[in-house]
Amino acid sequence: MPVRILRRTPPVPPAGSDSLLAYALTDLAWYARCRDRARRWHMTIELSALLTGATTVVAAGIQAPAAVTATVAGATVFIGGLRQVLNHAERYVLAAEAWSRLHQAVQRYRLTPEAERDEGSGQRLLEEIEAAATTELQNWAGHRRGMQPGPPVPGSQPLP
């Protein structure tokens, strides 16, 4: 079961507000939720793998009934497979990178006084929003294709 990337349609910003900033903040909030959820799932799966692995060793060491040892070992194998299929660690990293990139762009935009925000500053923010989403999607798709990175995004810096 691959991890799906689902996005809700952003709400319409209130009249008179900075719709570009509202759009950026909506994406920023989505990446933060995605990052945090993936991190929690990653930690849960990793701790479960450690716990079931250790329990298997203890069950074998105390000569627990074979059914108990086999069940715990089976759970360990299942969790290992779940880790590979869902790969929340990858999702966490991708969302964290996109969040960080977009967060910096939003901060730069906010640090510019409203009176000095021209079409160029708005265009730069919009380009960062689009580049963050495109880079994240290309990296995710590249990983799904077998760890081959996708083509570079014009104007973006490659990930290490």
Tab-separated table of N, CA, C and O in Angstrom, residues 20 105 108-109 112 116-128:
chain	number	residue	atom	x	y	z
A	20	LEU	N	-1.995	35.434	-1.931
A	20	LEU	CA	-0.783	34.655	-2.178
A	20	LEU	C	-0.201	34.142	-0.864
A	20	LEU	O	0.171	32.970	-0.752
A	105	ALA	N	10.738	30.775	2.415
A	105	ALA	CA	10.178	31.690	1.418
A	105	ALA	C	9.093	32.572	2.026
A	105	ALA	O	9.025	33.778	1.746
A	108	ARG	N	10.784	35.201	4.192
A	108	ARG	CA	11.354	36.285	3.372
A	108	ARG	C	10.258	37.234	2.892
A	108	ARG	O	10.424	38.454	2.923
A	109	TYR	N	9.139	36.671	2.470
A	109	TYR	CA	8.021	37.479	1.979
A	109	TYR	C	7.448	38.333	3.110
A	109	TYR	O	7.174	39.511	2.925
A	112	THR	N	9.456	41.445	4.148
A	112	THR	CA	9.357	42.590	3.248
A	112	THR	C	8.130	43.413	3.668
A	112	THR	O	7.026	42.874	3.726
A	116	GLU	N	6.348	47.655	0.370
A	116	GLU	CA	7.429	47.373	-0.580
A	116	GLU	C	7.225	46.076	-1.358
A	116	GLU	O	8.040	45.738	-2.206
A	117	ARG	N	6.167	45.346	-1.057
A	117	ARG	CA	5.897	44.104	-1.782
A	117	ARG	C	5.387	44.440	-3.181
A	117	ARG	O	4.320	45.004	-3.352
A	118	ASP	N	6.188	44.097	-4.142
A	118	ASP	CA	5.789	44.357	-5.512
A	118	ASP	C	5.468	43.040	-6.210
A	118	ASP	O	5.420	41.982	-5.578
A	119	GLU	N	5.245	43.111	-7.491
A	119	GLU	CA	4.918	41.907	-8.261
A	119	GLU	C	6.077	40.909	-8.234
A	119	GLU	O	5.866	39.705	-8.219
A	120	GLY	N	7.290	41.404	-8.178
A	120	GLY	CA	8.465	40.529	-8.150
A	120	GLY	C	8.540	39.691	-6.879
A	120	GLY	O	8.857	38.500	-6.930
A	121	SER	N	8.254	40.291	-5.731
A	121	SER	CA	8.310	39.523	-4.473
A	121	SER	C	7.194	38.484	-4.435
A	121	SER	O	7.398	37.367	-3.970
A	122	GLY	N	6.034	38.842	-4.958
A	122	GLY	CA	4.949	37.872	-5.040
A	122	GLY	C	5.274	36.741	-6.001
A	122	GLY	O	4.981	35.574	-5.739
A	123	GLN	N	5.898	37.087	-7.105
A	123	GLN	CA	6.278	36.072	-8.090
A	123	GLN	C	7.317	35.113	-7.511
A	123	GLN	O	7.246	33.902	-7.728
A	124	ARG	N	8.268	35.638	-6.742
A	124	ARG	CA	9.276	34.777	-6.117
A	124	ARG	C	8.634	33.810	-5.125
A	124	ARG	O	8.995	32.633	-5.072
A	125	LEU	N	7.676	34.296	-4.337
A	125	LEU	CA	6.984	33.422	-3.393
A	125	LEU	C	6.197	32.354	-4.135
A	125	LEU	O	6.252	31.173	-3.774
A	126	LEU	N	5.491	32.739	-5.178
A	126	LEU	CA	4.726	31.774	-5.960
A	126	LEU	C	5.646	30.725	-6.582
A	126	LEU	O	5.338	29.529	-6.578
A	127	GLU	N	6.790	31.147	-7.081
A	127	GLU	CA	7.745	30.199	-7.658
A	127	GLU	C	8.265	29.222	-6.603
A	127	GLU	O	8.449	28.042	-6.889
A	128	GLU	N	8.490	29.701	-5.383
A	128	GLU	CA	8.947	28.817	-4.306
A	128	GLU	C	7.859	27.817	-3.915
A	128	GLU	O	8.155	26.657	-3.642
